[in-house]
Amino acid sequence: MELLWEVAGWAGSAATLSAYLAVSMDWLKPGRRFQAANLLGACAFMVNGAFHQAWPSVVTNIAWVLISTVALLRMRLALPAAVDAPKSEVSRRLETEAMQVETPESPC
């Protein structure tokens, strides 16, 4: 059984570090997949930390789970196209919408 908790810790480490590396190298946008990897990694770390009675790690990962969960819920409530779109695409959409808004004519 001890092996299961150790595997959980190493899997959590791999998930969290892989997600961070992918976002840092711009291989992955910080969207749903990034938050899901963080959520799974933090859950695995919590299990491992509880087994080893490493309570500061458990508390940190509880916070990590809450942050990832809230982020995923907010993304679910947002428009799906805007959440996973690259930043440049979102910027282009906002610029296009801003250009379509009629501006009042100046008196000059």
XYZ file of C-alpha atoms in Angstrom:
108
model
C 0.000 0.000 0.000
C 2.895 2.349 0.710
C 3.943 2.026 -2.930
C 0.541 3.373 -4.021
C 1.027 6.592 -2.014
C 4.558 7.012 -3.367
C 3.342 6.541 -6.943
C 0.610 9.126 -6.269
C 3.236 11.640 -5.124
C 5.473 11.084 -8.134
C 2.493 11.219 -10.517
C 1.377 14.483 -8.922
C 4.865 15.874 -9.332
C 4.985 14.845 -12.985
C 1.542 16.331 -13.725
C 2.238 19.663 -12.035
C 5.746 20.112 -13.423
C 4.722 19.041 -16.932
C 1.866 21.543 -16.974
C 4.117 24.334 -15.705
C 6.820 23.493 -18.255
C 4.303 23.359 -21.112
C 2.823 26.764 -20.241
C 6.245 28.315 -19.604
C 7.549 27.112 -22.984
C 4.325 28.292 -24.674
C 3.484 24.738 -25.772
C 0.183 25.000 -23.919
C -2.013 27.981 -23.198
C -3.033 28.465 -19.558
C -6.523 27.097 -20.040
C -8.548 24.066 -19.047
C -5.834 21.457 -19.609
C -3.345 23.417 -17.519
C -5.812 23.834 -14.652
C -6.875 20.171 -14.831
C -3.249 19.022 -14.623
C -2.709 21.300 -11.627
C -5.859 19.962 -9.977
C -4.858 16.322 -10.464
C -1.283 16.980 -9.398
C -2.367 18.762 -6.217
C -4.802 15.950 -5.332
C -2.021 13.385 -5.732
C 0.334 15.521 -3.619
C -2.341 15.802 -0.911
C -2.657 12.015 -0.714
C 1.110 11.582 -0.560
C 1.539 14.390 1.963
C -1.169 12.996 4.230
C 0.470 9.564 4.132
C 3.788 11.093 5.176
C 2.067 13.466 7.632
C 3.600 16.434 5.831
C 0.836 18.827 6.851
C 2.296 22.041 5.376
C 2.368 20.295 1.998
C -1.205 19.040 2.464
C -2.473 22.535 3.317
C -0.614 24.076 0.369
C -2.120 21.529 -1.985
C -5.612 22.042 -0.575
C -5.211 25.703 -1.552
C -3.871 24.605 -4.959
C -6.943 22.385 -5.478
C -9.294 25.220 -4.534
C -7.564 27.660 -6.903
C -7.645 25.191 -9.796
C -11.266 24.256 -9.109
C -12.405 27.882 -9.055
C -10.451 28.588 -12.263
C -12.049 25.599 -14.008
C -15.526 26.631 -12.857
C -14.972 30.180 -14.083
C -13.775 28.852 -17.450
C -16.820 26.640 -17.710
C -19.086 29.649 -17.196
C -17.147 31.758 -19.719
C -17.499 31.551 -23.474
C -15.707 28.360 -24.595
C -14.112 29.965 -27.659
C -12.573 32.805 -25.673
C -11.145 30.567 -22.919
C -9.058 28.246 -25.079
C -8.202 30.733 -27.821
C -4.665 32.067 -27.996
C -4.265 35.527 -26.553
C -3.657 37.027 -29.977
C -6.997 35.663 -31.236
C -8.838 37.068 -28.235
C -7.143 40.411 -28.772
C -8.157 40.373 -32.433
C -11.768 39.639 -31.508
C -11.850 42.492 -29.024
C -10.325 44.886 -31.541
C -12.836 43.841 -34.202
C -15.738 44.342 -31.795
C -14.381 47.742 -30.758
C -14.118 48.825 -34.394
C -17.724 47.788 -35.048
C -19.042 50.020 -32.276
C -20.179 53.301 -33.775
C -18.403 56.314 -32.417
C -20.227 59.637 -32.102
C -19.340 62.209 -34.721
C -17.299 65.134 -33.538
C -18.712 68.651 -33.985
C -15.629 69.795 -35.956
